[in-house]
PDB file of C-alpha atoms in Angstrom:
ATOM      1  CA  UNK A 449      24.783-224.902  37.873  1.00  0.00           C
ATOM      2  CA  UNK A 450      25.803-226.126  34.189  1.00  0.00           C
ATOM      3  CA  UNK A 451      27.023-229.713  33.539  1.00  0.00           C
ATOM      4  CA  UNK A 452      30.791-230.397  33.866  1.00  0.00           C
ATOM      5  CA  UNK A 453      31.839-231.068  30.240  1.00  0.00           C
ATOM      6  CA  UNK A 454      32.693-234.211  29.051  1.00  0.00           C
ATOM      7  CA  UNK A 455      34.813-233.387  25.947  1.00  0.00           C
ATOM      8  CA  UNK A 456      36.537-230.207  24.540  1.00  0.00           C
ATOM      9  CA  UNK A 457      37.103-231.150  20.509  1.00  0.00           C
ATOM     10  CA  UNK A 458      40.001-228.745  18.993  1.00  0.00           C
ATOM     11  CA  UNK A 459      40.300-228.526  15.848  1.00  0.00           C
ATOM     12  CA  UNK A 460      43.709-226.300  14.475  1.00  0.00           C
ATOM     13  CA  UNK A 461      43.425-224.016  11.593  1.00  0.00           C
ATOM     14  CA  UNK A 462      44.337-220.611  10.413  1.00  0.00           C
ATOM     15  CA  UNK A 463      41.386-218.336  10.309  1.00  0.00           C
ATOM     16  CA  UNK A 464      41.436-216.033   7.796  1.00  0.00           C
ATOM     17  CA  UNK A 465      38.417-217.292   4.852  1.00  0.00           C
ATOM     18  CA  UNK A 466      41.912-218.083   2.168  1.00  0.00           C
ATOM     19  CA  UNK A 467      42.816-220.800   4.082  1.00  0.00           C
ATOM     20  CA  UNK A 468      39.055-222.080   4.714  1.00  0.00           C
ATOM     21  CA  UNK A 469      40.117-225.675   2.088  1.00  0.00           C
ATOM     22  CA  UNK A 470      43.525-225.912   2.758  1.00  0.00           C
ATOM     23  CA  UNK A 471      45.176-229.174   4.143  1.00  0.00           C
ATOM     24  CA  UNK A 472      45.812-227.636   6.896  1.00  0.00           C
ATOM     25  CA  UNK A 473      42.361-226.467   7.799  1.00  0.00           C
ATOM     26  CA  UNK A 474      41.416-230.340   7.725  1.00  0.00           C
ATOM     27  CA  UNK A 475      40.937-229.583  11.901  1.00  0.00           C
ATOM     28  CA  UNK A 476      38.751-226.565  11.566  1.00  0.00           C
ATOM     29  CA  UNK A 477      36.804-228.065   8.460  1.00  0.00           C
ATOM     30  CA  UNK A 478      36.743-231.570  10.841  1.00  0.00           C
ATOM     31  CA  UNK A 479      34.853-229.019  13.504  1.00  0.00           C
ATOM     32  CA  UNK A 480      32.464-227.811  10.819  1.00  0.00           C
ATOM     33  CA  UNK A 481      31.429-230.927   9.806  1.00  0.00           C
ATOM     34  CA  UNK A 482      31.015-232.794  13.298  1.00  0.00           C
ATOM     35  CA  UNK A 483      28.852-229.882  14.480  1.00  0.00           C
ATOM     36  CA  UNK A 484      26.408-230.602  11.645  1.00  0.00           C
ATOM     37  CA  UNK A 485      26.617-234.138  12.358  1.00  0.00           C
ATOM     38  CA  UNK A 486      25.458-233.704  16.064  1.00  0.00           C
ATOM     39  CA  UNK A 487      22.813-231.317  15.313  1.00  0.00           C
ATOM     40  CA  UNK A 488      21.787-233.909  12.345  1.00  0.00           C
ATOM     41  CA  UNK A 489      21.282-236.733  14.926  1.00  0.00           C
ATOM     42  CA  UNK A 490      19.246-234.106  17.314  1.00  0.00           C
ATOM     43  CA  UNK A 491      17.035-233.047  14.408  1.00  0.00           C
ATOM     44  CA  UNK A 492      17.825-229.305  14.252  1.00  0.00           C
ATOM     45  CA  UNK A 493      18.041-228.953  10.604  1.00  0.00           C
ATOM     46  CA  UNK A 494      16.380-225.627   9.805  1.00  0.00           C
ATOM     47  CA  UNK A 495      19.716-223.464  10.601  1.00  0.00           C
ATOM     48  CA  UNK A 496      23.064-224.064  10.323  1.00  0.00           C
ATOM     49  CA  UNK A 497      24.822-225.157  14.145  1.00  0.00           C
ATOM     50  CA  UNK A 498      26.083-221.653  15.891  1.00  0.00           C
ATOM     51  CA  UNK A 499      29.549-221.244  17.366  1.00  0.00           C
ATOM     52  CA  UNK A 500      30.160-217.969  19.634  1.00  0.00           C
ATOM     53  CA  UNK A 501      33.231-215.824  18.392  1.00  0.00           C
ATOM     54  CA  UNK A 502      34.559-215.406  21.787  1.00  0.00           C
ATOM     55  CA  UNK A 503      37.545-212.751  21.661  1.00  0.00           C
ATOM     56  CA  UNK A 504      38.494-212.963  24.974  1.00  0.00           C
ATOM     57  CA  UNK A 505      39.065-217.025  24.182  1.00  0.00           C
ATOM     58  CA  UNK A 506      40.534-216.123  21.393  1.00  0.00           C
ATOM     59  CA  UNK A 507      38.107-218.862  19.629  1.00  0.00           C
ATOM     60  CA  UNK A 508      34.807-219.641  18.369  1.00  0.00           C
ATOM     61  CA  UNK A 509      32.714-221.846  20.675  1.00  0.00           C
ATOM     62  CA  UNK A 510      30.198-223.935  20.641  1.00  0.00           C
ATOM     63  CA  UNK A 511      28.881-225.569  23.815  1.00  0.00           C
ATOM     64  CA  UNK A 512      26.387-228.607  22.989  1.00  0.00           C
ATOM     65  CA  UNK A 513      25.486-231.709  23.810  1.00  0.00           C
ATOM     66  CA  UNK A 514      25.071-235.155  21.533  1.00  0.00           C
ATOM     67  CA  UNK A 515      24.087-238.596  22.243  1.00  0.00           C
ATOM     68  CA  UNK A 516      25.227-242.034  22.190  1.00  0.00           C
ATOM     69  CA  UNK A 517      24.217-245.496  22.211  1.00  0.00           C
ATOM     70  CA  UNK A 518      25.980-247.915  24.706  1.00  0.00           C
ATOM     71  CA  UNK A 519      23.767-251.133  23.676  1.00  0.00           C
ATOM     72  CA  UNK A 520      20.714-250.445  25.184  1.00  0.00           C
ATOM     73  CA  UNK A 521      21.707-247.293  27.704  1.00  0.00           C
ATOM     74  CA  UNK A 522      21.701-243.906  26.007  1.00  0.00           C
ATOM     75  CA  UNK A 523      24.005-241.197  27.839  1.00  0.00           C
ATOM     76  CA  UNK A 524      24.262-237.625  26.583  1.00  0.00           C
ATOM     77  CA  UNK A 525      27.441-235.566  26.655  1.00  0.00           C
ATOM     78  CA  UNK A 526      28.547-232.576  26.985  1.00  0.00           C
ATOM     79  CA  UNK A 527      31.129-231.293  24.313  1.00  0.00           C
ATOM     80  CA  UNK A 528      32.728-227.626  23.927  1.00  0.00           C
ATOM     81  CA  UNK A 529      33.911-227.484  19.826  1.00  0.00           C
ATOM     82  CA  UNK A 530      36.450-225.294  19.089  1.00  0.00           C
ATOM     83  CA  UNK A 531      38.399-223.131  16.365  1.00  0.00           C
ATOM     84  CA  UNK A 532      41.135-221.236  17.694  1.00  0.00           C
ATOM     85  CA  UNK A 533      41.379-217.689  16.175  1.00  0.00           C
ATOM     86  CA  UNK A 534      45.242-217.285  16.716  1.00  0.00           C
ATOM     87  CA  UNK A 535      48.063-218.551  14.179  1.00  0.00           C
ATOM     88  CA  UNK A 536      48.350-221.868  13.823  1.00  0.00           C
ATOM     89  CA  UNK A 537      51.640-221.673  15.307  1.00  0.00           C
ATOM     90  CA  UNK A 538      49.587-220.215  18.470  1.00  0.00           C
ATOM     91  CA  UNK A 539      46.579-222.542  18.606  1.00  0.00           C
ATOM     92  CA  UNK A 540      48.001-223.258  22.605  1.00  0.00           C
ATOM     93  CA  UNK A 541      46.992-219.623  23.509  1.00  0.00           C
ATOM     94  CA  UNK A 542      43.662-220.615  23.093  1.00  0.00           C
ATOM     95  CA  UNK A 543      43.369-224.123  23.997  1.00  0.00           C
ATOM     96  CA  UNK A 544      44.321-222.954  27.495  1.00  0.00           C
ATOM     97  CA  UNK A 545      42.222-220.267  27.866  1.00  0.00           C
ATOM     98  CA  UNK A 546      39.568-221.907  26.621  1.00  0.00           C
ATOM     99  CA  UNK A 547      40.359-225.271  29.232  1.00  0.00           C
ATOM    100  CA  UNK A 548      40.169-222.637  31.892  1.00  0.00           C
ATOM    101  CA  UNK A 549      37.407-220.880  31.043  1.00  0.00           C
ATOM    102  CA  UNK A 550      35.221-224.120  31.310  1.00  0.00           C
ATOM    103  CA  UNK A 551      36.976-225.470  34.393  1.00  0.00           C
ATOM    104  CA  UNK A 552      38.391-228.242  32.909  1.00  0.00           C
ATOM    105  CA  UNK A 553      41.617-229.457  34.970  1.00  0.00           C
ATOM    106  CA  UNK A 554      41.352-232.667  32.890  1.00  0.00           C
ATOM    107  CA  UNK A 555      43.880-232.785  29.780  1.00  0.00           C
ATOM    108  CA  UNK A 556      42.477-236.274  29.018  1.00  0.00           C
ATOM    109  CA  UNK A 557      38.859-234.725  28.560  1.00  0.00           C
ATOM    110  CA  UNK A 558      41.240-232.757  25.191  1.00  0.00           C
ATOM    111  CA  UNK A 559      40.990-233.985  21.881  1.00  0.00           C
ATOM    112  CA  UNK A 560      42.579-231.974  19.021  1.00  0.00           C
ATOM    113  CA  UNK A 561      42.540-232.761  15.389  1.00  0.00           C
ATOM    114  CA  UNK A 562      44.573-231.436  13.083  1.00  0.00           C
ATOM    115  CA  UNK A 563      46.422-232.476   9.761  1.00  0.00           C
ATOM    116  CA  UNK A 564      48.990-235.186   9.304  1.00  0.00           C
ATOM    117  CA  UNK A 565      51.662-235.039   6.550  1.00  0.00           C
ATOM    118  CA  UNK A 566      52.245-238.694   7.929  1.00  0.00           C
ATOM    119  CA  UNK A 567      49.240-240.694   7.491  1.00  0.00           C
ATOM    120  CA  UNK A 568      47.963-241.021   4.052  1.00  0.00           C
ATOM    121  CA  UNK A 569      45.048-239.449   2.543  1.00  0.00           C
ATOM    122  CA  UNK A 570      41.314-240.778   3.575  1.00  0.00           C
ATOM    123  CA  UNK A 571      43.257-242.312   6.763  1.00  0.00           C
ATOM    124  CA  UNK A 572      43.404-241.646  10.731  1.00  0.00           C
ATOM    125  CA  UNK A 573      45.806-241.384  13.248  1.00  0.00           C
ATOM    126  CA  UNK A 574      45.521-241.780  16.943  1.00  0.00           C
ATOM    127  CA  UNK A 575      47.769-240.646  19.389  1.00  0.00           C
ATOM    128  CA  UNK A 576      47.637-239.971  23.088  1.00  0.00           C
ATOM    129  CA  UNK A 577      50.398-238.746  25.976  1.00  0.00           C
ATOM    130  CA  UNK A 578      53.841-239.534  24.843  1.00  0.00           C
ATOM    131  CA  UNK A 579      56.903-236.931  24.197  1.00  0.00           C
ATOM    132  CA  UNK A 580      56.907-234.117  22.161  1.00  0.00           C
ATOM    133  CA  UNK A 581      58.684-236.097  19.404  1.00  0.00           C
ATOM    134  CA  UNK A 582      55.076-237.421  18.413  1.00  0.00           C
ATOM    135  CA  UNK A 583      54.309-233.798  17.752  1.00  0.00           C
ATOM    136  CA  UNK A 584      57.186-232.697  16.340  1.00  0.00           C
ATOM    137  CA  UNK A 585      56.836-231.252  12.919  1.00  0.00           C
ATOM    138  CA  UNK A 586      53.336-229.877  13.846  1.00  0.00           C
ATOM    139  CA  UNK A 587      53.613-226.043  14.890  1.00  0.00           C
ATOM    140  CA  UNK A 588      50.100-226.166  16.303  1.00  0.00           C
ATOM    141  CA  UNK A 589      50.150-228.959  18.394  1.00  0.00           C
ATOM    142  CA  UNK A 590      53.962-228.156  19.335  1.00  0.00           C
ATOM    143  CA  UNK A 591      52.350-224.971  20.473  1.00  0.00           C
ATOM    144  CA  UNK A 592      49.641-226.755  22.400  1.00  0.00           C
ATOM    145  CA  UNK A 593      52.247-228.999  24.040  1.00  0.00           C
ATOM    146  CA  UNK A 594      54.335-226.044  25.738  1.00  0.00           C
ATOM    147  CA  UNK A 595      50.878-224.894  27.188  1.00  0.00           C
ATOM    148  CA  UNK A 596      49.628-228.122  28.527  1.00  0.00           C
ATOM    149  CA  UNK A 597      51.969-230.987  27.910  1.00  0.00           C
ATOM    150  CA  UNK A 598      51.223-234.226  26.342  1.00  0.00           C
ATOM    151  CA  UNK A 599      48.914-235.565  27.775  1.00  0.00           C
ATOM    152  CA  UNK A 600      45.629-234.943  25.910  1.00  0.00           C
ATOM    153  CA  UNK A 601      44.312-237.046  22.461  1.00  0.00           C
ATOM    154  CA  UNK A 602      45.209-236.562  18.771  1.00  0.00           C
ATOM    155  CA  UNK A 603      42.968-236.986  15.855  1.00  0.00           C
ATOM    156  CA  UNK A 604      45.662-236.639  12.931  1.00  0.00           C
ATOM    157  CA  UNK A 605      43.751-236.618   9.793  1.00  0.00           C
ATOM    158  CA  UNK A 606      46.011-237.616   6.944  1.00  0.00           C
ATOM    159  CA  UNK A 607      46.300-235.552   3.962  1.00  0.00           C
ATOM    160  CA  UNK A 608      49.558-237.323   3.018  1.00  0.00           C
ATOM    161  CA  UNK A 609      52.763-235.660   1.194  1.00  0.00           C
ATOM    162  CA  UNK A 610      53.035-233.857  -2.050  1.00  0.00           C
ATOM    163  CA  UNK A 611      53.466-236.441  -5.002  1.00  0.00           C
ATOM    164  CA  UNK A 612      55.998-234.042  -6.841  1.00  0.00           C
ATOM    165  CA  UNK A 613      59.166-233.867  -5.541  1.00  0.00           C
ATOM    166  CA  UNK A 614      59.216-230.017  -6.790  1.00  0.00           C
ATOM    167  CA  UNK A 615      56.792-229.370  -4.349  1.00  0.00           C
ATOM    168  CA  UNK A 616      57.056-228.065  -1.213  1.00  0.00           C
ATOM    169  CA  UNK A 617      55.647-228.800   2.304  1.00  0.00           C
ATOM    170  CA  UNK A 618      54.423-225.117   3.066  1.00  0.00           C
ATOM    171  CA  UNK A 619      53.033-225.144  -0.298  1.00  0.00           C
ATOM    172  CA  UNK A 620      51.453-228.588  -0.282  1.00  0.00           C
ATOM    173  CA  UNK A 621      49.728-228.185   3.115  1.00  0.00           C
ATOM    174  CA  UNK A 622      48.246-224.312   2.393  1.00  0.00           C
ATOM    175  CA  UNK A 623      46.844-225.365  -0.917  1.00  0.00           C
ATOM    176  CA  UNK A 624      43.059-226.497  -0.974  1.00  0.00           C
ATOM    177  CA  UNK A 625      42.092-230.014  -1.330  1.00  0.00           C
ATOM    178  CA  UNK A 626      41.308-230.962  -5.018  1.00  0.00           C
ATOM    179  CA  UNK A 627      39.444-233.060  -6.644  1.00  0.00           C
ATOM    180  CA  UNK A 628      41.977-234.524  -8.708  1.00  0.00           C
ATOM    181  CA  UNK A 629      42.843-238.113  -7.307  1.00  0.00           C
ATOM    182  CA  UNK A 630      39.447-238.101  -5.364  1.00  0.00           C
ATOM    183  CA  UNK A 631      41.712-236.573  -2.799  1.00  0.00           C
ATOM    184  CA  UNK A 632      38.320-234.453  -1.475  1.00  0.00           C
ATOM    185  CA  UNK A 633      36.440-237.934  -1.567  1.00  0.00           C
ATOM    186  CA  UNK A 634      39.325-239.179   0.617  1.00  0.00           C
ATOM    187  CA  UNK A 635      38.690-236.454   2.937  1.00  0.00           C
ATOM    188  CA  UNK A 636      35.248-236.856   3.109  1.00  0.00           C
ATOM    189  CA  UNK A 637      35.663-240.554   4.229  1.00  0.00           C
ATOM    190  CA  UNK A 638      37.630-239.487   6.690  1.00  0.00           C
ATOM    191  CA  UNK A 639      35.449-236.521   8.577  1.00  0.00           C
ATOM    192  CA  UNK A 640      32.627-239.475   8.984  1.00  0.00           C
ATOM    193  CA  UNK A 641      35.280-242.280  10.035  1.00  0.00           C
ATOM    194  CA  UNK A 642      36.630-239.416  12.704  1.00  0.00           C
ATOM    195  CA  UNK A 643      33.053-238.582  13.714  1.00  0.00           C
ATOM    196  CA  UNK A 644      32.595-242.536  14.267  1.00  0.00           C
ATOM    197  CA  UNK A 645      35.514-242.664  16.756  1.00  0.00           C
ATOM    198  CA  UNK A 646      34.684-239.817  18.205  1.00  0.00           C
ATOM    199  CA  UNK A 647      31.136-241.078  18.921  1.00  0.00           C
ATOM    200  CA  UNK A 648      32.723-244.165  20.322  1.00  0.00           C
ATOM    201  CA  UNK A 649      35.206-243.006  22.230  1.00  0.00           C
ATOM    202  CA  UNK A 650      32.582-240.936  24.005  1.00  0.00           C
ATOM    203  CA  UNK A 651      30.461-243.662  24.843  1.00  0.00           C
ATOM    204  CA  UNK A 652      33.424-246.381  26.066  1.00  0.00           C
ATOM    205  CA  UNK A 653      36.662-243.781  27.117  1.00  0.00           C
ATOM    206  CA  UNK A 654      38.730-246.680  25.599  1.00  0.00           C
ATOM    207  CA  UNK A 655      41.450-245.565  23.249  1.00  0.00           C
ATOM    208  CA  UNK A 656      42.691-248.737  22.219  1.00  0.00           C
ATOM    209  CA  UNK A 657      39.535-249.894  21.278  1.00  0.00           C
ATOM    210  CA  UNK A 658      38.813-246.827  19.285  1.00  0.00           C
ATOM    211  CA  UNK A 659      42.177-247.199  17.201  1.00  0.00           C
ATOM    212  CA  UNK A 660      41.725-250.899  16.539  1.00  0.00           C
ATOM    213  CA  UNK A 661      38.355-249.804  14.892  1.00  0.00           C
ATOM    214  CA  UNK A 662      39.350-246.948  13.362  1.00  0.00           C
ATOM    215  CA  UNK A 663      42.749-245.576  13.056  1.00  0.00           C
ATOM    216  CA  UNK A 664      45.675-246.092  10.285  1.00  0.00           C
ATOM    217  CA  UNK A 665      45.154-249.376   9.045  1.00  0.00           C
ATOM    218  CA  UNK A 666      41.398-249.013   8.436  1.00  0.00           C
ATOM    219  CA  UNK A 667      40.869-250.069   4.721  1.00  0.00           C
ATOM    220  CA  UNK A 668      39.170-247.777   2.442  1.00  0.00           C
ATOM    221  CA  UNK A 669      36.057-248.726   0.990  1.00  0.00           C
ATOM    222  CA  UNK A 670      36.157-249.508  -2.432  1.00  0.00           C
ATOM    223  CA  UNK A 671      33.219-247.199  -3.372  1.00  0.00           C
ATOM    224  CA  UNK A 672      33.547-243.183  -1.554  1.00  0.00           C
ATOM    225  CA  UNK A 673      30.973-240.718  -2.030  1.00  0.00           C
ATOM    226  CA  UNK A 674      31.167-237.770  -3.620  1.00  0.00           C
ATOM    227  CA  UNK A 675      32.619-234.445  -2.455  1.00  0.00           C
ATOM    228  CA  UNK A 676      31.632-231.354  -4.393  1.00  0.00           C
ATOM    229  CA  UNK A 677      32.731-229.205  -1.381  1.00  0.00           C
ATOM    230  CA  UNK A 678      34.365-229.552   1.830  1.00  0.00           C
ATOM    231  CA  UNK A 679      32.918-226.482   3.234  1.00  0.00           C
ATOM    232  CA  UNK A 680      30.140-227.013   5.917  1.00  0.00           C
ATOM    233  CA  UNK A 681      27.755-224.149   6.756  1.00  0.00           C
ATOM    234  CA  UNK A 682      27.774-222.905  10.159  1.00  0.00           C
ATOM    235  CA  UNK A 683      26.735-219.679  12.017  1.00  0.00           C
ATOM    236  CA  UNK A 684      29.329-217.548  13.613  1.00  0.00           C
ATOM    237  CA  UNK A 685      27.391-215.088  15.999  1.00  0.00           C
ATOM    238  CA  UNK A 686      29.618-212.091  16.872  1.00  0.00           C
ATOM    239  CA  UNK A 687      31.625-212.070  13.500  1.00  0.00           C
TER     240      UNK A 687
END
């Protein structure tokens, strides 16, 4: 009999390869990047990390497991990764399907990440229960609300608001991440900062703690490292 998961990580995107660097892929690149992470810290370097297109979830999948450090305990976890293949505006199709599919009753084992017009660039967010005010604006996680309710954790990674008026939302948030402003640097800082507090939240299952350490008012460091590309390689099997 398989392990009862510990964590289901969403992250919200559209699917199609166009919008593969667009703001508001920063949940599905967010996935990409965390599953290199854990398979980083488990030494499985030689190919890239393998999600499962699974149609019938209408997501890809990836069941594995990563470890933490609690001072001197260790405890593994088991964490399902996921990229819903529907709209955006339909990311709640999925989550569900894919909750019930691994027998999780659990809402609070949920967290989804997804963009944040809201909180500026290189910066996180952290949410959890509340009304569907918090999620208004947000089609995906709107979406994922009428499904589940509220009652579940948000990563919102900030990619901030356009800095010309002329510009609109729908534009701003479906056009890749540029270089220009070190706004991909930003980003950067902010898929290891989530993958931090999502490491720590793992190990403690205290969210206050986790945004105290990381969320909002974290300063930026004064020096970020380079990003020549936001685009992580993994394996899709079944594509």
């Amino acid at each position: 009999m398989p392990r009862p998961v510990d964590l289901v990580v969403v992250g919200l995107g559209n699917p199609e390869p166009e919008y593969a660097t667009t703001r508001h892929n920063a949940g599905y690149i967010f996935i990409d990047y965390l599953a290199n992470a854990i398979a980083l810290a488990q030494g499985l370097t030689e190919n890239p990390p393998r999600f499962y297109r699974r149609l019938d979830l209408s997501a890809d999948v990836r069941d594995t497991l990563f470890t933490c450090e609690n001072g001197s305990i260790t405890n593994s976890f088991r964490v399902i990764l996921i990229k819903p293949l529907t709209a955006m505006n339909e990311s709640g199709n999925a989550v569900q399907k894919v909750l019930q599919h691994f027998s999780v009753n659990d809402t609070k084992k949920l967290i989804v990440a997804a963009d944040d017009l809201n909180t500026l660039p290189g910066t996180l967010m952290i949410q959890s229960g509340g009304d569907l005010s918090a999620m208004k604006g947000h089609k995906g996680l709107e979406n994922i609300v009428s499904k589940i309710g509220t009652e579940f954790t948000r990563f919102r990674l900030g990619i901030g608001r356009p800095t010309s008026k002329t510009t609109e939302i729908s534009q701003w948030v479906l056009t890749p991440f540029e270089k220009e402003n070190r706004e991909m640097d930003l980003f950067g800082h902010l898929l290891h900062l989530t993958t931090q507090a999502l490491y720590d939240y793992s190990g403690h299952k205290d969210l206050k703690r986790v945004k105290k350490k990381f969320a909002h008012n974290r300063k930026l460091p004064n020096k970020l490292t380079e990003m020549n590309s936001l685009v992580f390689p993994v394996d899709t099997h079944g594509f």
